[in-house]
């Protein structure tokens, strides 16, 4: 008797093709599994939510003089206490979240766009163009970032916009050098050479081929640079080079509380802890994003 060629139902089931996981779904799965992404993203989400809902979370104004309530300790009426002008510290801290997140996001967005553009040009064209742009980056990086930011704001004058501009400028070389290094590696690939041979416009090669390959390191660096930008903005505020009073800025709040460290330590603790938590959140998120977007990660 010849063996039967019929395929049993279980065998048919074994030949069923498996559903391929798309890169986007794989990235989302890795994001959900990474503890640093979850913790850092959670911290940032909480502070972002607080910043958006600030007008609904408190009924106290952020400015004014209330001498009868000066330097009151934390209580049910004033959760974080009051400062040396009698202003509710909780109100100023949550409004300060708006200011710090805005400075961090806008300055890093501007730095990433300009730095990416110069990095693409330097890496792709090479020769004297690369030498010129790279030397400008080297000169900017020769100065400590905070000193360069202080110099820029000192020339332009203290204000919120000038602080954002200064923080953005000092971060441009970071993105420029990162993108330049990536482009120098990718532009030697065969598909880039083929695109140039068939006459593909340079702008199309830069935007459709080289830029997408540089997005992963840009995202990681951008996330971590926001933490640095918030620290730099706080340092400018501490030196009275940030937004002028009565703006609720964490660095300026720390500077104003120096005279009351022993008498009213809460005026220092709450803004300082807010800076620490936001910076920690972005650093954790950046570390997690680096692991998730690492092409060598096969998980």
Short mmCIF file of C-alpha atoms in Angstrom, two decimals:
data_model
loop_
_atom_site.label_atom_id
_atom_site.label_comp_id
_atom_site.label_asym_id
_atom_site.label_seq_id
_atom_site.Cartn_x
_atom_site.Cartn_y
_atom_site.Cartn_z
CA UNK A 1 0.00 0.00 0.00
CA UNK A 2 1.40 3.37 -1.05
CA UNK A 3 1.71 6.02 1.62
CA UNK A 4 -1.04 8.62 1.54
CA UNK A 5 -0.07 11.99 0.15
CA UNK A 6 -2.88 13.78 1.97
CA UNK A 7 -1.85 16.47 4.42
CA UNK A 8 -3.46 16.35 7.82
CA UNK A 9 -5.08 19.51 9.30
CA UNK A 10 -2.27 19.85 11.82
CA UNK A 11 0.30 19.77 9.02
CA UNK A 12 -1.65 22.40 7.08
CA UNK A 13 -1.61 24.59 10.17
CA UNK A 14 2.17 24.24 10.45
CA UNK A 15 2.64 25.55 6.91
CA UNK A 16 0.63 28.70 7.60
CA UNK A 17 2.88 31.75 7.03
CA UNK A 18 3.73 33.75 10.11
CA UNK A 19 2.74 37.40 10.23
CA UNK A 20 5.75 39.68 9.92
CA UNK A 21 6.16 42.40 12.52
CA UNK A 22 6.58 45.84 11.00
CA UNK A 23 9.48 48.04 12.17
CA UNK A 24 7.02 50.51 13.73
CA UNK A 25 5.27 47.79 15.73
CA UNK A 26 8.63 46.38 16.79
CA UNK A 27 9.74 49.82 18.00
CA UNK A 28 6.51 50.32 19.94
CA UNK A 29 6.91 46.92 21.57
CA UNK A 30 10.47 47.77 22.62
CA UNK A 31 9.33 51.13 23.98
CA UNK A 32 6.67 49.47 26.13
CA UNK A 33 9.20 46.96 27.48
CA UNK A 34 12.00 49.41 28.28
CA UNK A 35 11.78 50.50 31.96
CA UNK A 36 13.81 53.68 31.45
CA UNK A 37 11.48 54.83 28.69
CA UNK A 38 8.46 54.14 30.90
CA UNK A 39 9.87 55.89 33.97
CA UNK A 40 11.36 58.83 32.10
CA UNK A 41 8.32 59.22 29.88
CA UNK A 42 6.06 59.06 32.93
CA UNK A 43 7.95 61.84 34.69
CA UNK A 44 7.86 64.04 31.59
CA UNK A 45 4.17 63.31 31.02
CA UNK A 46 3.31 64.34 34.59
CA UNK A 47 5.22 67.63 34.35
CA UNK A 48 3.77 68.34 30.90
CA UNK A 49 0.27 67.69 32.19
CA UNK A 50 0.91 69.95 35.17
CA UNK A 51 2.19 72.69 32.86
CA UNK A 52 -0.92 72.52 30.65
CA UNK A 53 -3.33 72.39 33.59
CA UNK A 54 -1.54 75.05 35.69
CA UNK A 55 -4.42 77.57 35.56
CA UNK A 56 -6.82 74.90 36.84
CA UNK A 57 -4.55 73.58 39.60
CA UNK A 58 -4.21 76.81 41.54
CA UNK A 59 -6.13 80.01 42.14
CA UNK A 60 -3.17 82.09 43.33
CA UNK A 61 -1.44 84.65 41.07
CA UNK A 62 2.22 84.19 40.19
CA UNK A 63 3.16 87.79 41.02
CA UNK A 64 2.32 90.46 43.57
CA UNK A 65 3.40 91.31 47.11
CA UNK A 66 1.64 89.68 50.06
CA UNK A 67 3.76 90.70 53.04
CA UNK A 68 1.38 89.25 55.63
CA UNK A 69 2.03 85.75 54.21
CA UNK A 70 5.75 86.13 53.68
CA UNK A 71 7.87 82.92 54.07
CA UNK A 72 5.04 80.74 55.30
CA UNK A 73 5.95 77.03 55.62
CA UNK A 74 4.10 74.36 53.60
CA UNK A 75 0.51 73.94 54.75
CA UNK A 76 -2.91 72.91 53.52
CA UNK A 77 -3.41 76.44 52.20
CA UNK A 78 0.01 76.78 50.57
CA UNK A 79 1.23 73.28 49.66
CA UNK A 80 4.81 74.38 48.96
CA UNK A 81 4.79 77.37 51.31
CA UNK A 82 5.37 80.97 50.24
CA UNK A 83 8.42 82.94 49.13
CA UNK A 84 9.89 86.20 50.39
CA UNK A 85 7.13 88.21 48.65
CA UNK A 86 4.35 86.06 50.09
CA UNK A 87 3.61 84.45 46.74
CA UNK A 88 2.33 80.87 46.64
CA UNK A 89 5.34 78.69 45.82
CA UNK A 90 3.29 75.81 44.38
CA UNK A 91 1.78 78.22 41.85
CA UNK A 92 5.16 79.52 40.79
CA UNK A 93 6.67 76.04 40.51
CA UNK A 94 3.93 74.68 38.23
CA UNK A 95 4.00 77.81 36.07
CA UNK A 96 7.78 77.46 36.03
CA UNK A 97 7.29 74.03 34.46
CA UNK A 98 5.66 75.74 31.49
CA UNK A 99 8.61 78.07 31.06
CA UNK A 100 11.34 75.45 31.47
CA UNK A 101 9.72 72.90 29.14
CA UNK A 102 9.09 75.60 26.55
CA UNK A 103 12.71 76.78 26.64
CA UNK A 104 14.00 73.20 26.43
CA UNK A 105 11.77 72.09 23.57
CA UNK A 106 12.04 75.22 21.41
CA UNK A 107 15.79 75.66 21.82
CA UNK A 108 16.55 72.00 21.05
CA UNK A 109 14.16 72.01 18.09
CA UNK A 110 15.92 75.03 16.63
CA UNK A 111 19.38 73.60 17.34
CA UNK A 112 18.49 70.23 15.80
CA UNK A 113 17.12 71.77 12.59
CA UNK A 114 20.06 74.10 12.00
CA UNK A 115 22.67 71.59 13.19
CA UNK A 116 21.19 68.82 11.02
CA UNK A 117 21.23 71.09 7.97
CA UNK A 118 24.88 72.03 8.41
CA UNK A 119 25.80 68.44 9.26
CA UNK A 120 24.17 67.16 6.06
CA UNK A 121 25.99 69.76 3.95
CA UNK A 122 29.37 69.18 5.60
CA UNK A 123 29.19 65.39 5.45
CA UNK A 124 27.88 65.18 1.89
CA UNK A 125 29.99 67.78 0.09
CA UNK A 126 33.21 67.33 2.09
CA UNK A 127 36.40 69.16 1.07
CA UNK A 128 36.54 72.88 1.90
CA UNK A 129 32.85 73.01 2.82
CA UNK A 130 33.37 70.31 5.44
CA UNK A 131 36.55 71.97 6.69
CA UNK A 132 34.86 75.36 7.09
CA UNK A 133 31.78 74.06 8.91
CA UNK A 134 33.80 71.67 11.08
CA UNK A 135 36.19 74.42 12.17
CA UNK A 136 33.25 76.65 13.14
CA UNK A 137 31.86 73.78 15.21
CA UNK A 138 35.27 73.24 16.83
CA UNK A 139 35.53 76.91 17.78
CA UNK A 140 32.05 76.87 19.33
CA UNK A 141 32.78 73.65 21.22
CA UNK A 142 36.04 75.09 22.54
CA UNK A 143 33.99 77.26 24.90
CA UNK A 144 32.01 75.72 27.76
CA UNK A 145 28.36 75.77 26.72
CA UNK A 146 27.14 77.79 29.68
CA UNK A 147 29.89 80.42 29.26
CA UNK A 148 29.01 80.82 25.58
CA UNK A 149 25.32 81.14 26.47
CA UNK A 150 26.16 83.76 29.13
CA UNK A 151 28.19 85.73 26.58
CA UNK A 152 25.35 85.67 24.03
CA UNK A 153 22.70 86.77 26.53
CA UNK A 154 25.01 89.44 27.95
CA UNK A 155 25.37 90.93 24.46
CA UNK A 156 21.69 90.66 23.50
CA UNK A 157 20.21 91.44 26.91
CA UNK A 158 18.28 89.31 29.42
CA UNK A 159 14.95 88.03 28.12
CA UNK A 160 13.12 84.77 27.47
CA UNK A 161 13.68 84.89 23.70
CA UNK A 162 17.37 85.68 24.06
CA UNK A 163 17.78 82.81 26.53
CA UNK A 164 16.14 80.43 24.05
CA UNK A 165 18.37 81.77 21.26
CA UNK A 166 21.53 81.37 23.36
CA UNK A 167 20.71 77.82 24.45
CA UNK A 168 19.85 76.93 20.86
CA UNK A 169 23.12 78.30 19.47
CA UNK A 170 25.34 76.43 21.93
CA UNK A 171 23.64 73.13 21.02
CA UNK A 172 23.95 73.48 17.23
CA UNK A 173 27.47 71.93 17.01
CA UNK A 174 26.34 68.85 18.93
CA UNK A 175 23.75 67.96 16.29
CA UNK A 176 25.95 69.12 13.42
CA UNK A 177 28.85 66.84 14.28
CA UNK A 178 26.54 63.92 14.99
CA UNK A 179 24.77 64.19 11.62
CA UNK A 180 28.04 64.84 9.75
CA UNK A 181 29.57 61.62 11.07
CA UNK A 182 26.47 59.63 10.10
CA UNK A 183 26.32 61.14 6.60
CA UNK A 184 30.01 60.43 5.92
CA UNK A 185 29.31 56.75 6.62
CA UNK A 186 26.02 56.45 4.75
CA UNK A 187 27.00 58.39 1.61
CA UNK A 188 29.43 55.63 0.63
CA UNK A 189 26.60 53.11 0.33
CA UNK A 190 25.91 51.73 -3.15
CA UNK A 191 22.37 53.12 -3.39
CA UNK A 192 23.66 56.64 -2.74
CA UNK A 193 26.32 56.22 -5.44
CA UNK A 194 23.68 54.88 -7.83
CA UNK A 195 21.40 57.84 -7.11
CA UNK A 196 24.19 60.27 -7.91
CA UNK A 197 25.10 58.43 -11.13
CA UNK A 198 21.55 58.55 -12.51
CA UNK A 199 21.37 62.27 -11.83
CA UNK A 200 19.15 62.43 -8.72
CA UNK A 201 19.09 66.02 -7.43
CA UNK A 202 21.33 66.66 -4.43
CA UNK A 203 18.43 67.99 -2.38
CA UNK A 204 16.50 64.76 -2.94
CA UNK A 205 19.48 62.63 -1.91
CA UNK A 206 19.93 64.69 1.25
CA UNK A 207 16.28 64.70 2.28
CA UNK A 208 15.06 61.32 1.05
CA UNK A 209 18.10 59.11 1.69
CA UNK A 210 20.64 60.64 4.06
CA UNK A 211 18.31 62.45 6.48
CA UNK A 212 16.12 59.40 7.28
CA UNK A 213 19.24 57.39 8.11
CA UNK A 214 20.26 60.09 10.59
CA UNK A 215 16.93 60.35 12.41
CA UNK A 216 17.64 57.75 15.11
CA UNK A 217 20.73 59.48 16.56
CA UNK A 218 19.01 62.87 16.17
CA UNK A 219 16.01 61.69 18.21
CA UNK A 220 18.21 60.24 20.95
CA UNK A 221 20.47 63.29 21.10
CA UNK A 222 17.49 65.64 20.98
CA UNK A 223 15.82 63.95 23.94
CA UNK A 224 18.96 64.16 26.05
CA UNK A 225 19.73 67.71 24.88
CA UNK A 226 16.41 68.93 26.27
CA UNK A 227 17.68 68.00 29.73
CA UNK A 228 20.88 69.95 29.09
CA UNK A 229 18.93 72.91 27.71
CA UNK A 230 16.73 73.06 30.82
CA UNK A 231 19.83 73.09 33.02
CA UNK A 232 21.44 75.82 30.92
CA UNK A 233 18.25 77.90 31.02
CA UNK A 234 18.08 77.47 34.80
CA UNK A 235 21.72 78.56 35.07
CA UNK A 236 20.96 81.71 33.04
CA UNK A 237 17.98 82.41 35.26
CA UNK A 238 20.11 81.90 38.36
CA UNK A 239 22.48 84.57 37.05
CA UNK A 240 19.57 86.95 36.31
CA UNK A 241 20.09 86.49 32.57
CA UNK A 242 16.80 84.73 31.92
CA UNK A 243 13.22 86.02 31.80
CA UNK A 244 12.84 89.19 33.90
CA UNK A 245 10.63 89.27 37.01
CA UNK A 246 7.91 88.46 37.82
CA UNK A 247 8.25 85.45 35.49
CA UNK A 248 8.19 82.13 37.37
CA UNK A 249 11.48 80.56 36.31
CA UNK A 250 13.07 77.79 38.35
CA UNK A 251 16.64 79.10 38.13
CA UNK A 252 15.59 82.59 39.21
CA UNK A 253 13.60 81.08 42.08
CA UNK A 254 16.74 79.30 43.27
CA UNK A 255 18.71 82.54 43.10
CA UNK A 256 16.06 84.41 45.10
CA UNK A 257 16.03 81.72 47.80
CA UNK A 258 19.77 81.84 48.55
CA UNK A 259 19.25 84.27 51.44
CA UNK A 260 16.63 82.03 53.05
CA UNK A 261 18.26 78.59 52.91
CA UNK A 262 18.17 78.19 56.69
CA UNK A 263 15.13 80.32 57.45
CA UNK A 264 12.88 78.94 54.67
CA UNK A 265 14.51 75.90 53.00
CA UNK A 266 11.30 75.04 51.11
CA UNK A 267 11.90 78.02 48.82
CA UNK A 268 15.00 76.19 47.58
CA UNK A 269 13.89 72.56 47.81
CA UNK A 270 10.81 72.58 45.59
CA UNK A 271 12.21 74.43 42.54
CA UNK A 272 15.48 72.49 42.86
CA UNK A 273 13.69 69.14 43.01
CA UNK A 274 11.58 70.14 40.01
CA UNK A 275 14.69 70.80 37.93
CA UNK A 276 16.22 67.53 39.09
CA UNK A 277 13.13 65.45 38.26
CA UNK A 278 12.59 66.93 34.78
CA UNK A 279 16.27 66.53 33.86
CA UNK A 280 16.21 62.97 35.23
CA UNK A 281 13.11 62.20 33.18
CA UNK A 282 14.64 63.36 29.90
CA UNK A 283 17.93 61.59 30.60
CA UNK A 284 16.15 58.31 31.36
CA UNK A 285 14.01 58.70 28.24
CA UNK A 286 17.10 59.42 26.13
CA UNK A 287 18.95 56.38 27.48
CA UNK A 288 15.93 54.20 26.81
CA UNK A 289 15.46 55.59 23.29
CA UNK A 290 19.11 54.87 22.55
CA UNK A 291 18.60 51.21 23.47
CA UNK A 292 15.34 50.94 21.55
CA UNK A 293 16.63 52.57 18.35
CA UNK A 294 19.98 50.77 18.38
CA UNK A 295 20.12 48.78 15.09
CA UNK A 296 22.15 46.08 16.84
CA UNK A 297 19.25 45.40 19.17
CA UNK A 298 17.67 42.14 17.99
CA UNK A 299 15.13 41.84 20.82
#
